[in-house]
mmCIF file of C-alpha atoms in Angstrom:
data_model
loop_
_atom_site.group_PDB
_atom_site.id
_atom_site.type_symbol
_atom_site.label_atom_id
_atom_site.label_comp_id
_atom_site.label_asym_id
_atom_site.label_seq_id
_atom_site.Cartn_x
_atom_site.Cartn_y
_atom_site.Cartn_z
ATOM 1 C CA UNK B 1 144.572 114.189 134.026
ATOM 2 C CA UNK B 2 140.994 112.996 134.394
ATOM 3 C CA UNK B 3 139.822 116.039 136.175
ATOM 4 C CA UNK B 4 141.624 118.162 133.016
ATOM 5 C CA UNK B 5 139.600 115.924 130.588
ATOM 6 C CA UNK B 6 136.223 116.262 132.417
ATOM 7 C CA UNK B 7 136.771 120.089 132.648
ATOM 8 C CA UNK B 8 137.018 120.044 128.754
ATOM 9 C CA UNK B 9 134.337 117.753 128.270
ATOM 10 C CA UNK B 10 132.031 120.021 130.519
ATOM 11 C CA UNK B 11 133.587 123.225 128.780
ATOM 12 C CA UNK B 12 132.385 121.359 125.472
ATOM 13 C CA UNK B 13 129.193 120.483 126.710
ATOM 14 C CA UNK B 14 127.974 124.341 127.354
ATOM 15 C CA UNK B 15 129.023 125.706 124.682
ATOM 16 C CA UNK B 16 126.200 126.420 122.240
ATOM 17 C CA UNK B 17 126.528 125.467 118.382
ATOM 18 C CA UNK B 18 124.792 128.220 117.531
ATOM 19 C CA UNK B 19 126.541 131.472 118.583
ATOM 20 C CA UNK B 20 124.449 134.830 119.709
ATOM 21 C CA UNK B 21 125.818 136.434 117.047
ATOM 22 C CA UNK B 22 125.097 134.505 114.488
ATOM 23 C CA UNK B 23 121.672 133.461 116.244
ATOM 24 C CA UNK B 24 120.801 137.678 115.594
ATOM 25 C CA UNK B 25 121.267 137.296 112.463
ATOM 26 C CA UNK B 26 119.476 134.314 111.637
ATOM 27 C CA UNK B 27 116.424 135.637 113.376
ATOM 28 C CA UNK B 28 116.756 139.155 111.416
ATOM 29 C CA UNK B 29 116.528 137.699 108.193
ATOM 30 C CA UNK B 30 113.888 134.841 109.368
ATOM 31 C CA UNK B 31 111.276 137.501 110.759
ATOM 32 C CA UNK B 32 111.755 139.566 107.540
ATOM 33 C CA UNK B 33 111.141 136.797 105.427
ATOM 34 C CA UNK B 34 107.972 135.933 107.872
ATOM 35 C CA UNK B 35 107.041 139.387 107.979
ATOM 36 C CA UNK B 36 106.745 139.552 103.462
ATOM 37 C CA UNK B 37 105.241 135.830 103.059
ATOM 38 C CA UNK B 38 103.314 136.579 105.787
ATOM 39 C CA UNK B 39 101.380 139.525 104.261
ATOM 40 C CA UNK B 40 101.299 138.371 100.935
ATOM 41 C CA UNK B 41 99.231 135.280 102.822
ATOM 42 C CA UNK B 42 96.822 137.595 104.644
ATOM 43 C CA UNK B 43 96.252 139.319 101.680
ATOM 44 C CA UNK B 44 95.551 135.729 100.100
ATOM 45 C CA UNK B 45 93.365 134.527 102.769
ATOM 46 C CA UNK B 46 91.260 137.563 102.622
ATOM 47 C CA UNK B 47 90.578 136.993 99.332
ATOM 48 C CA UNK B 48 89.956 133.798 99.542
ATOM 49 C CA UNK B 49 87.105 134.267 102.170
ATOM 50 C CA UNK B 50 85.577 136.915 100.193
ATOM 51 C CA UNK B 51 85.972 134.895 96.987
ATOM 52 C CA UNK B 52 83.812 131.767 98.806
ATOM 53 C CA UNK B 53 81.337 133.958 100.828
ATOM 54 C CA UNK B 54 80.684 135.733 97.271
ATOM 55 C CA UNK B 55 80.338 131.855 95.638
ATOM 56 C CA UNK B 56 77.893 131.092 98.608
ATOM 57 C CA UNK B 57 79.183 127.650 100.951
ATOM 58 C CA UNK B 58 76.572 125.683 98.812
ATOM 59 C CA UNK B 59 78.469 122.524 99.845
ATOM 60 C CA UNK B 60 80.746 120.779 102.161
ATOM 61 C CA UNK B 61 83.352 121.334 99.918
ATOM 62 C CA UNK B 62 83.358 125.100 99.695
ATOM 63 C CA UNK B 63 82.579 125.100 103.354
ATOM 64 C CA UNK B 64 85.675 123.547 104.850
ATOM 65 C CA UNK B 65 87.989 125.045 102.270
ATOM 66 C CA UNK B 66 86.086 128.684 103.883
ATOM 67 C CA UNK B 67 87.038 127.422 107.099
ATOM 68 C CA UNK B 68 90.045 126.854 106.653
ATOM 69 C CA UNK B 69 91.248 129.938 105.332
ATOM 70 C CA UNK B 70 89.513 131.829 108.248
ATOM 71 C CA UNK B 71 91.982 129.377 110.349
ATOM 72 C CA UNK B 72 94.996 130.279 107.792
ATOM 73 C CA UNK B 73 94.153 133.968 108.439
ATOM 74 C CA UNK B 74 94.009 133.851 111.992
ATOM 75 C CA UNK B 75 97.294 132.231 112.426
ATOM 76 C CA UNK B 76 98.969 134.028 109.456
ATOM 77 C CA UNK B 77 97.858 137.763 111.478
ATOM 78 C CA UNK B 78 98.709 136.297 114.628
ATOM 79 C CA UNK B 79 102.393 135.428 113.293
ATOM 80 C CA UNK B 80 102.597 138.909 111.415
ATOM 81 C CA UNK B 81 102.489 140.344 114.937
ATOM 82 C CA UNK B 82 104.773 138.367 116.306
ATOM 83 C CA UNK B 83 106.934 139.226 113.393
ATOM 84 C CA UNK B 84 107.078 142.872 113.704
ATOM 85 C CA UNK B 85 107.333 142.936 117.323
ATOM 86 C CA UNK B 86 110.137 140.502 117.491
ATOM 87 C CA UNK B 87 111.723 142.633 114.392
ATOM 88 C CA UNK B 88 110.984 145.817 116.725
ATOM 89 C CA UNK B 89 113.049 144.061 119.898
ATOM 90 C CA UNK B 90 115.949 143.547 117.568
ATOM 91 C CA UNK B 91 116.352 146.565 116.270
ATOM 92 C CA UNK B 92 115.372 148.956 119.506
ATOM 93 C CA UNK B 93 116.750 148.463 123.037
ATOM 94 C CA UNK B 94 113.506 149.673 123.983
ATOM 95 C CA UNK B 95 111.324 146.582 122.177
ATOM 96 C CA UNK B 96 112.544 143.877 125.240
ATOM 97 C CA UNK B 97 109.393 144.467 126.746
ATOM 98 C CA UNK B 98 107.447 142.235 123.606
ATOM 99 C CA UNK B 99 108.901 138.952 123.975
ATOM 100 C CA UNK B 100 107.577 137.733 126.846
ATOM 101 C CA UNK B 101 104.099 139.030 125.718
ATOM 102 C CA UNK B 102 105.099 137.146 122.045
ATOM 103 C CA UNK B 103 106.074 134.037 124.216
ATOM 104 C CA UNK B 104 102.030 133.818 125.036
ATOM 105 C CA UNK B 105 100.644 134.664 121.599
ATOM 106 C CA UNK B 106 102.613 131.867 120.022
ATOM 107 C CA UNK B 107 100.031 129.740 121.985
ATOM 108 C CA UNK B 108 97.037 131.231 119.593
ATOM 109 C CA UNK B 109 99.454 130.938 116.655
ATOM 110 C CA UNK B 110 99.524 127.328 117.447
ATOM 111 C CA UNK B 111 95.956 126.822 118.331
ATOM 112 C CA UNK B 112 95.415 128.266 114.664
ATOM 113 C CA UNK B 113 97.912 126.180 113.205
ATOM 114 C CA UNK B 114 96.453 122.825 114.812
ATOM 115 C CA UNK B 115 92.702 123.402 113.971
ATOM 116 C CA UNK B 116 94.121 124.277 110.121
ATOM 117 C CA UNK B 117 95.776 120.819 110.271
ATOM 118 C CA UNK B 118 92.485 119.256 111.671
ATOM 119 C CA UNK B 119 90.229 120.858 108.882
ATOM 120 C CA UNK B 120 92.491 119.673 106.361
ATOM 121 C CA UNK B 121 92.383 115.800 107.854
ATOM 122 C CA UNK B 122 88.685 116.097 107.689
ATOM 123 C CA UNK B 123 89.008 117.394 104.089
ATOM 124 C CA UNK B 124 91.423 114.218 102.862
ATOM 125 C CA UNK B 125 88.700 111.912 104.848
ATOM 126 C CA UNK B 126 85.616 113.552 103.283
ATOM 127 C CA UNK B 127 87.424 113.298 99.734
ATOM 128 C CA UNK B 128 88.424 109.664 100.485
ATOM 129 C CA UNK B 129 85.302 108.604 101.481
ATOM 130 C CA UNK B 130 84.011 110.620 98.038
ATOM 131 C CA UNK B 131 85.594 108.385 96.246
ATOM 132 C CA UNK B 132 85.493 104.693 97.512
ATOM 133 C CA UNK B 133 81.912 105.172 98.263
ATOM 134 C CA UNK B 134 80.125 108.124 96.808
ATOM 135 C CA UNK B 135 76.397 107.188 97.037
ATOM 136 C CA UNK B 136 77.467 107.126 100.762
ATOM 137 C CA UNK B 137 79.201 110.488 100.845
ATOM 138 C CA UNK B 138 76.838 112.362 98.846
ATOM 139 C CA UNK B 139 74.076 111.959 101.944
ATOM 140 C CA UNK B 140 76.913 112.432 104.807
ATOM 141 C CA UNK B 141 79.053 114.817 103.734
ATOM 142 C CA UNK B 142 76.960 117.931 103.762
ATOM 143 C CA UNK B 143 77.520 121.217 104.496
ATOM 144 C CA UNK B 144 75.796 121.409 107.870
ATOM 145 C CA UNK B 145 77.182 118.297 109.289
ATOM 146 C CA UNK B 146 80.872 119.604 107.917
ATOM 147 C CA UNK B 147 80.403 122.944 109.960
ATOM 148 C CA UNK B 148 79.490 120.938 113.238
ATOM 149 C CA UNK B 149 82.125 118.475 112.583
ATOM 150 C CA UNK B 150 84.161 122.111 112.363
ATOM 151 C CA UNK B 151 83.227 123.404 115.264
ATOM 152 C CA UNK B 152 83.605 120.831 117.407
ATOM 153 C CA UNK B 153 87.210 120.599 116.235
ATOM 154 C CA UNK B 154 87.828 123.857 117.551
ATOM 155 C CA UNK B 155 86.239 123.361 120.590
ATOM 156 C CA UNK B 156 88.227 120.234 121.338
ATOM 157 C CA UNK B 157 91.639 122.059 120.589
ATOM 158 C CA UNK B 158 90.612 125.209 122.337
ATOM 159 C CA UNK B 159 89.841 122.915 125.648
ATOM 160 C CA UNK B 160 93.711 121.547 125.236
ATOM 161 C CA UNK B 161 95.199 124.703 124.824
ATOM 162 C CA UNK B 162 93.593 126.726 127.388
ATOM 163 C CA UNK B 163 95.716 125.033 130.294
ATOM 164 C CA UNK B 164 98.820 126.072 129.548
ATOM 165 C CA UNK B 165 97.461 129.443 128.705
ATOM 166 C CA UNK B 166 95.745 129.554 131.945
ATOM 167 C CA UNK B 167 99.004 128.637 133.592
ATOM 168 C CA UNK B 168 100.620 131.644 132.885
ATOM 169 C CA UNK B 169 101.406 135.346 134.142
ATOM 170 C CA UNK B 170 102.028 138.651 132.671
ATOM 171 C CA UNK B 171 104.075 140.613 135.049
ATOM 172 C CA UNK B 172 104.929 143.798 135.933
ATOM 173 C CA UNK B 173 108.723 143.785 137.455
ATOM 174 C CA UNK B 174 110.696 146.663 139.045
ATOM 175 C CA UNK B 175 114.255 146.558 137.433
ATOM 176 C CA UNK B 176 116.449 148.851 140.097
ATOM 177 C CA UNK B 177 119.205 149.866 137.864
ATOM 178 C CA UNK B 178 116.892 151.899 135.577
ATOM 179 C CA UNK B 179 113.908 152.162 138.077
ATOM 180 C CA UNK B 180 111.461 151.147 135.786
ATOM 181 C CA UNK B 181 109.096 148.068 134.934
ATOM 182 C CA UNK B 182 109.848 145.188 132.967
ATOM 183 C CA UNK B 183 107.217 143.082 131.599
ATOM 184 C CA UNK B 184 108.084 139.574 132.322
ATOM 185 C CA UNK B 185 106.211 136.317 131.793
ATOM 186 C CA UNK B 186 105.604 134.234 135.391
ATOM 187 C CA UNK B 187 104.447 130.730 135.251
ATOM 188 C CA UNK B 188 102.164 128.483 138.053
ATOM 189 C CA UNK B 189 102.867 125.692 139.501
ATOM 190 C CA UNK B 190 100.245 124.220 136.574
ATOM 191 C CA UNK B 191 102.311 125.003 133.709
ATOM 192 C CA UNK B 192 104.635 122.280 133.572
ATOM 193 C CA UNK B 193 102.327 119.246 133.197
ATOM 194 C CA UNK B 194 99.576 121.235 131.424
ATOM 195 C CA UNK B 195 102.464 121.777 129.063
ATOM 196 C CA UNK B 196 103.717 118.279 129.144
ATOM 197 C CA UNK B 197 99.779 117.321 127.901
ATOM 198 C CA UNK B 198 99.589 119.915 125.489
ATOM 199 C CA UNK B 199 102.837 118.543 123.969
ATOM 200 C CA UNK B 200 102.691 114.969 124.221
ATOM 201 C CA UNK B 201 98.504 115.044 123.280
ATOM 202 C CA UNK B 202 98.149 117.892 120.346
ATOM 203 C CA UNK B 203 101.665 118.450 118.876
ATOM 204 C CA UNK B 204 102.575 114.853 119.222
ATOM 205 C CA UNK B 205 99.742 112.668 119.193
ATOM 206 C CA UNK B 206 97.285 114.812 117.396
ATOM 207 C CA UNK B 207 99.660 115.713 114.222
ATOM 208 C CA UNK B 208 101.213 111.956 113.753
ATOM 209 C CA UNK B 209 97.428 110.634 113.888
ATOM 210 C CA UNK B 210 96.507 113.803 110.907
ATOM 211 C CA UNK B 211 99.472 112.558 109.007
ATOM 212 C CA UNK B 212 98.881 108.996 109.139
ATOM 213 C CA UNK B 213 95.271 109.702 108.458
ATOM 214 C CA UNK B 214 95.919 111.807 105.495
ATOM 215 C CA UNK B 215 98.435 109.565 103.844
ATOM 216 C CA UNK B 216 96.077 107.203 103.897
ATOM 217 C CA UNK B 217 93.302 109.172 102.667
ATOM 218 C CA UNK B 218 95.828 110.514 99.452
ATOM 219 C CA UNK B 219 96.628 106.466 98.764
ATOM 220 C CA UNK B 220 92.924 105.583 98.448
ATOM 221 C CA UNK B 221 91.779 108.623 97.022
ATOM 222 C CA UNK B 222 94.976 107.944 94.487
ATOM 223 C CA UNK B 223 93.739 104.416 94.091
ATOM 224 C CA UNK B 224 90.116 105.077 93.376
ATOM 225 C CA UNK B 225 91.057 107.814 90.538
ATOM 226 C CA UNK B 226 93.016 105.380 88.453
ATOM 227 C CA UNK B 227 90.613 102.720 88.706
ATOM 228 C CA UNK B 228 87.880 104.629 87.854
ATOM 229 C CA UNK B 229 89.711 105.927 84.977
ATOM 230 C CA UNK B 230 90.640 102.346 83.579
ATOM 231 C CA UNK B 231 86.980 102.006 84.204
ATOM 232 C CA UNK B 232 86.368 104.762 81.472
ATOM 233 C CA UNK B 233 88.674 103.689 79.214
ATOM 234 C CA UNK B 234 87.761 100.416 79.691
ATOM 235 C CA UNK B 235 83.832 101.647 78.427
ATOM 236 C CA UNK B 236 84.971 103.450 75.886
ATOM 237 C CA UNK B 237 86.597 100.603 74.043
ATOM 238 C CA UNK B 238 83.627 97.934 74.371
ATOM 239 C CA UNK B 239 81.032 98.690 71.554
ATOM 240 C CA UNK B 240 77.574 100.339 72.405
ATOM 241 C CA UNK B 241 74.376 98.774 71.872
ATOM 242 C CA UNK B 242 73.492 101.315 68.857
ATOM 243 C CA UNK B 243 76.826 100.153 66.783
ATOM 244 C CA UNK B 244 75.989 96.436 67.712
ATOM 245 C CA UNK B 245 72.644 96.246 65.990
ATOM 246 C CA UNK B 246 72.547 98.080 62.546
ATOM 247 C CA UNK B 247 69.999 100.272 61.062
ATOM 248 C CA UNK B 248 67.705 99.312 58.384
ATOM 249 C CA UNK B 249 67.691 102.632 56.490
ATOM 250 C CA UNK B 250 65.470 101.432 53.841
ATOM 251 C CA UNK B 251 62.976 100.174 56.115
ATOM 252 C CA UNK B 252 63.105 103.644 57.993
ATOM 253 C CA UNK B 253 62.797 105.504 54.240
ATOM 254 C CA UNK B 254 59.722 103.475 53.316
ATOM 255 C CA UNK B 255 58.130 104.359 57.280
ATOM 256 C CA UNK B 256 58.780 108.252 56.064
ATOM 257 C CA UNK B 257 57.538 108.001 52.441
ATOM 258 C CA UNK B 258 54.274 110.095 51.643
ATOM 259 C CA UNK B 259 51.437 107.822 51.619
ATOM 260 C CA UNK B 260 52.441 104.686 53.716
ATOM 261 C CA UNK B 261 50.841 104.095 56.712
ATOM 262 C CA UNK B 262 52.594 102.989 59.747
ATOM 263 C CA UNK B 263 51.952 99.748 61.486
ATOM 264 C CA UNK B 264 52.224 98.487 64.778
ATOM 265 C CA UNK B 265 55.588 98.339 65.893
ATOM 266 C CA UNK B 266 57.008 100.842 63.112
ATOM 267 C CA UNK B 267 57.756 103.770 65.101
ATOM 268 C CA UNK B 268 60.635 102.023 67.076
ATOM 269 C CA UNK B 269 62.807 103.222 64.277
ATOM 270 C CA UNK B 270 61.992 106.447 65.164
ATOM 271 C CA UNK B 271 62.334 106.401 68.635
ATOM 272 C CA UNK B 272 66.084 104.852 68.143
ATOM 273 C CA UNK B 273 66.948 108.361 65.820
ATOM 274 C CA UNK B 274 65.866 110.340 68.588
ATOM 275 C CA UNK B 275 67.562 108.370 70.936
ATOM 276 C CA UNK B 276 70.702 108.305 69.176
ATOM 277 C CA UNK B 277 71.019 111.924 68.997
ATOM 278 C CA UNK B 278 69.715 112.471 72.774
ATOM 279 C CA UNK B 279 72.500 110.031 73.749
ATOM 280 C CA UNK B 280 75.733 111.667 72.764
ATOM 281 C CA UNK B 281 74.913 115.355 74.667
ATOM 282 C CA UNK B 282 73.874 112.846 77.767
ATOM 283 C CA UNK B 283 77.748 111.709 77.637
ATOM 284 C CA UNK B 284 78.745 114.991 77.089
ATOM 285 C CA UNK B 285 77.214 115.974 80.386
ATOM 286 C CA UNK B 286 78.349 113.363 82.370
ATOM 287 C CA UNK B 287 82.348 114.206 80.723
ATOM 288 C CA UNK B 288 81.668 117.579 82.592
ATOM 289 C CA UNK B 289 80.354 116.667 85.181
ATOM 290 C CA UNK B 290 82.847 114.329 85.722
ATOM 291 C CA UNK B 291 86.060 116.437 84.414
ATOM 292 C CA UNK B 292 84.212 118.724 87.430
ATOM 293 C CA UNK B 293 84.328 116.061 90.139
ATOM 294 C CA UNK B 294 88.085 115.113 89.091
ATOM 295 C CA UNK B 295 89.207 118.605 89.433
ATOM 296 C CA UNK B 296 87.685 119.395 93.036
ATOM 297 C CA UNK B 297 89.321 115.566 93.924
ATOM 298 C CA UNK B 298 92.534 116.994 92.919
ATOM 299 C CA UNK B 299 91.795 120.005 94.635
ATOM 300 C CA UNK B 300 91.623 118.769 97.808
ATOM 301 C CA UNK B 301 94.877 116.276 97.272
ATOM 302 C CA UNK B 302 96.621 119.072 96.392
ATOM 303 C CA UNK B 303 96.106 121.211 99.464
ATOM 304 C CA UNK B 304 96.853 117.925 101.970
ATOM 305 C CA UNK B 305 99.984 117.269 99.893
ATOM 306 C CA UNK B 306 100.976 120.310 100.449
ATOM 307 C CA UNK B 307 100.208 120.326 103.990
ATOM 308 C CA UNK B 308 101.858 116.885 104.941
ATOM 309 C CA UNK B 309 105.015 118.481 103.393
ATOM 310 C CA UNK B 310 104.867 121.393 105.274
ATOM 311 C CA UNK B 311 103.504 119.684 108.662
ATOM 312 C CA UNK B 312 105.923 117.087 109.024
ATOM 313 C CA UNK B 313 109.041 118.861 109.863
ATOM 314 C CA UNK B 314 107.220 120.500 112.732
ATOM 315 C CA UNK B 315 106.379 117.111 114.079
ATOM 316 C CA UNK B 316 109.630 115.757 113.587
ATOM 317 C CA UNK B 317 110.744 118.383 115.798
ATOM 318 C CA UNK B 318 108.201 117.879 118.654
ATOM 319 C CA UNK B 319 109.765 114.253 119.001
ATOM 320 C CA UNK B 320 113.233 115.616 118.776
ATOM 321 C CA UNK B 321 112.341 117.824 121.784
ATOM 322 C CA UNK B 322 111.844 114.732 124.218
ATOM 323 C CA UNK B 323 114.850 112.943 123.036
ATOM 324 C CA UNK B 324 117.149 115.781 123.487
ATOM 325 C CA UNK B 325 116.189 118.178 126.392
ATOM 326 C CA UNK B 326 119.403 120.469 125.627
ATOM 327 C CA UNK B 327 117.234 121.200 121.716
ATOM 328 C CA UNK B 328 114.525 122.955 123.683
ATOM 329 C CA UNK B 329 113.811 126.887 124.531
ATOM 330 C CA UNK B 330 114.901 127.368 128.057
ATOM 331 C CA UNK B 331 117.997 124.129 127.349
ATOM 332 C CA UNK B 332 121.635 124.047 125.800
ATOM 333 C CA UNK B 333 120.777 124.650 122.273
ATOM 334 C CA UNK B 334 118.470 127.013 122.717
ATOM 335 C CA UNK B 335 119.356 129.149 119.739
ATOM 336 C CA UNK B 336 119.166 126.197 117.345
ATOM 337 C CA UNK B 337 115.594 125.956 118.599
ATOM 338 C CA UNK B 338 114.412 129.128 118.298
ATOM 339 C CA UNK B 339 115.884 129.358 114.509
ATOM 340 C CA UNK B 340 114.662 125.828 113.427
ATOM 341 C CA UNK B 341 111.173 127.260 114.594
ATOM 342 C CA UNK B 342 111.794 130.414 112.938
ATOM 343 C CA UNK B 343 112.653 128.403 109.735
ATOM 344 C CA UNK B 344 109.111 126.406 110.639
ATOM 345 C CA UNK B 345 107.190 129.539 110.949
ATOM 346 C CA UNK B 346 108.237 130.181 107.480
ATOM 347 C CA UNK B 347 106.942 127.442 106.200
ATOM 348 C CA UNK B 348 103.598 127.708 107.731
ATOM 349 C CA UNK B 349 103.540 131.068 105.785
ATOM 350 C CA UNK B 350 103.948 129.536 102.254
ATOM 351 C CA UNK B 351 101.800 126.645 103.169
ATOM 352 C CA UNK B 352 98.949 129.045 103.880
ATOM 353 C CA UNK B 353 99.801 131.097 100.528
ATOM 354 C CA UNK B 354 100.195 128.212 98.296
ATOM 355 C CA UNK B 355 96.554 127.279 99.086
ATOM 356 C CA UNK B 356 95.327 130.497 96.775
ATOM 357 C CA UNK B 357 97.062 129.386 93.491
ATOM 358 C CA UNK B 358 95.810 125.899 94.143
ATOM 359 C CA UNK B 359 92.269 127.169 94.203
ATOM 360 C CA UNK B 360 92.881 129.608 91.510
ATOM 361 C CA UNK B 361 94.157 126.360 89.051
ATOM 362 C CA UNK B 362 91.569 123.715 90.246
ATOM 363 C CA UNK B 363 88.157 125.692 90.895
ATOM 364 C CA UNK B 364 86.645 127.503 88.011
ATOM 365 C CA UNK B 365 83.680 129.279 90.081
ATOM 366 C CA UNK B 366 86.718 130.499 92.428
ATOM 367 C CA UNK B 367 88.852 131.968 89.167
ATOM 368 C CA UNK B 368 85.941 133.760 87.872
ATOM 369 C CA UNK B 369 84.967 135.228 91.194
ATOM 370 C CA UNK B 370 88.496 136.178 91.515
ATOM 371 C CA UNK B 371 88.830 137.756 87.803
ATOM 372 C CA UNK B 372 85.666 139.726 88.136
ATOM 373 C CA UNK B 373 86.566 141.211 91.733
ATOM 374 C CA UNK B 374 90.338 141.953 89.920
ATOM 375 C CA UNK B 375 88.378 143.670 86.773
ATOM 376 C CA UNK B 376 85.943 145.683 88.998
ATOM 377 C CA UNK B 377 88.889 147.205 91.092
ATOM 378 C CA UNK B 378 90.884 148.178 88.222
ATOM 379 C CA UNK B 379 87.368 150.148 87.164
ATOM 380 C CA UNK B 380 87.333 151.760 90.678
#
């Protein structure tokens, strides 16, 4: 009796939940729906590296967001090949020889992927920072020091990826029923705990540091727009100096009549005219100016919204993966995994497209550029 129940439980136990069948056609419509976002968000990208190279990266601001979408393209062409060569092995017998090739340019895809996620942490901190102390941010936050801060980013997650890269093998095998070679992927003796660190360090570690960072940053930067905005309203309502004190017109006609001759003193009237009509376009600057600065602020929330929506499901996962070794790519449920990455992948691909229209709404040098480049086609 015990031995029938353990044999059940064991039967149980290897049996996947999600069948191979079913698994094929999961993937099939997953890599088509990669492969259309996908180029619709290279096609974005591009355009959105032209359309900032064309504005000029005249600040830190227009610099990371040009970064960043050199970072969205790489990963977004990197998982467009993927895509069609994982479409290509479903379709032909003879496309088996791409997946173990895939299997190693996933590890650019992610490389991509994580320096995206670190440009957009630096964006919520420099935006953060913007607005709790801006006298501080307008001296630190330049476009030089952004584009070191940049690059040393990548160099940091290039040095943690390039272990596990390093660890494995592209190999040639002989199979002898069709006498012919089989790429396969071989891994060292290195792979396993370079691995482990790349896991535990960048996809772990890294991303729940970004996301606790950038929630943060979105709460103050939140913070510091409504109380700046109380602030205005708070202005508008308390009477001006002019309004306070009024105006003796009949002392200013009798300073303009012909024939009087002004005294000492007399030509403060004057002055306050002039004043008075200087004042009003200075506060109609500064409404533009400002209207200017709240638009790039809400810019830049946008776009690590966005990204904490799209990020945190990936992360979730990672942790997942240590609980339950069976939800991993070589364990149990190992078509699960591979479709709930799938499913990820997609959402990478509409986080990286999204960015575009958010651009397009919030940045008004960006939607001209865009509109003339459009116009001058349609000429062509």
């Amino acid at each position: 009796m015990n031995a029938t129940i353990q044999a059940n439980t064991r039967n149980f136990q290897e049996v996947q939940i999600l069948s191979d069948e079913v698994y094929l056609y999961i993937a099939f419509m997953l890599w088509s729906l990669i492969v259309i976002i996908g180029l619709h968000a290279v096609c974005a990208n591009i355009l959105n590296i032209l359309t900032f190279y064309t504005i000029g990266l005249i600040d830190s601001v227009s610099a990371c967001f040009f970064c960043l979408s050199v970072t969205d393209l790489l990963s977004m062409t990197t998982l467009l090949y993927c895509a069609c060569t994982a479409l290509y092995s479903l379709i032909s017998p003879a496309g088996h020889w791409v997946i173990p090739f895939n299997f190693l340019i996933f590890r650019l895809l992610y490389t991509s992927i994580d320096i995206s996620a670190a440009i957009t942490t630096y964006i919520a901190i420099q935006r953060a920072v913007c607005v709790a102390f801006p006298f501080f941010a307008r001296n630190f936050f330049t476009r030089n020091k952004s584009l070191a801060v940049i690059t040393a980013l990548v160099v940091i997650f290039l040095a943690c990826t390039l272990p596990s890269v390093a660890s494995m093998r592209l190999l040639l095998v002989t199979d002898p029923q069709t006498n012919s070679s089989i790429l396969r992927l071989y891994f060292t003796s290195t792979f396993t705990p370079a691995d482990q660190f790349f896991t535990f360090f960048v996809k772990i570690g890294f991303l729940f540091t970004e996301q606790v960072v950038m929630g943060t940053c979105l709460i103050v930067t939140a913070y510091g727009i409504v109380s700046s905005r109380k602030l205005r309203v708070l202005s508008s309502l308390q009477p001006s100096a002019d309004k306070s004190k009024p105006d003796n017109e009949d002392r200013t006609k009798e300073t303009k009549a012909p024939g009087n001759v002004l005294r000492p003193g007399e030509h403060n009237d004057e002055s306050k005219i002039q004043n008075r009509q200087v004042i009003p376009e200075l506060n109609e600057r500064q409404k533009k100016r400002l209207k200017k600065e709240i638009r790039a602020i809400k810019q830049s929330v946008i776009v690590v919204l966005i990204h904490i929506i799209c990020v945190t499901p990936r992360m979730t996962l990672s942790i997942v993966n240590l609980v339950e070794p069976r939800f991993t790519d070589r364990g149990q449920n190992r078509n699960l995994f591979d479709a709930t990455y799938l499913g990820l992948n997609v959402n990478d691909c509409i986080n990286a497209l999204v960015n575009f229209f958010v651009y397009f709404r919030f940045n008004g040098a960006f939607r001209t550029t865009v509109k003339s480049v459009m116009r001058r086609e349609k000429r062509q």
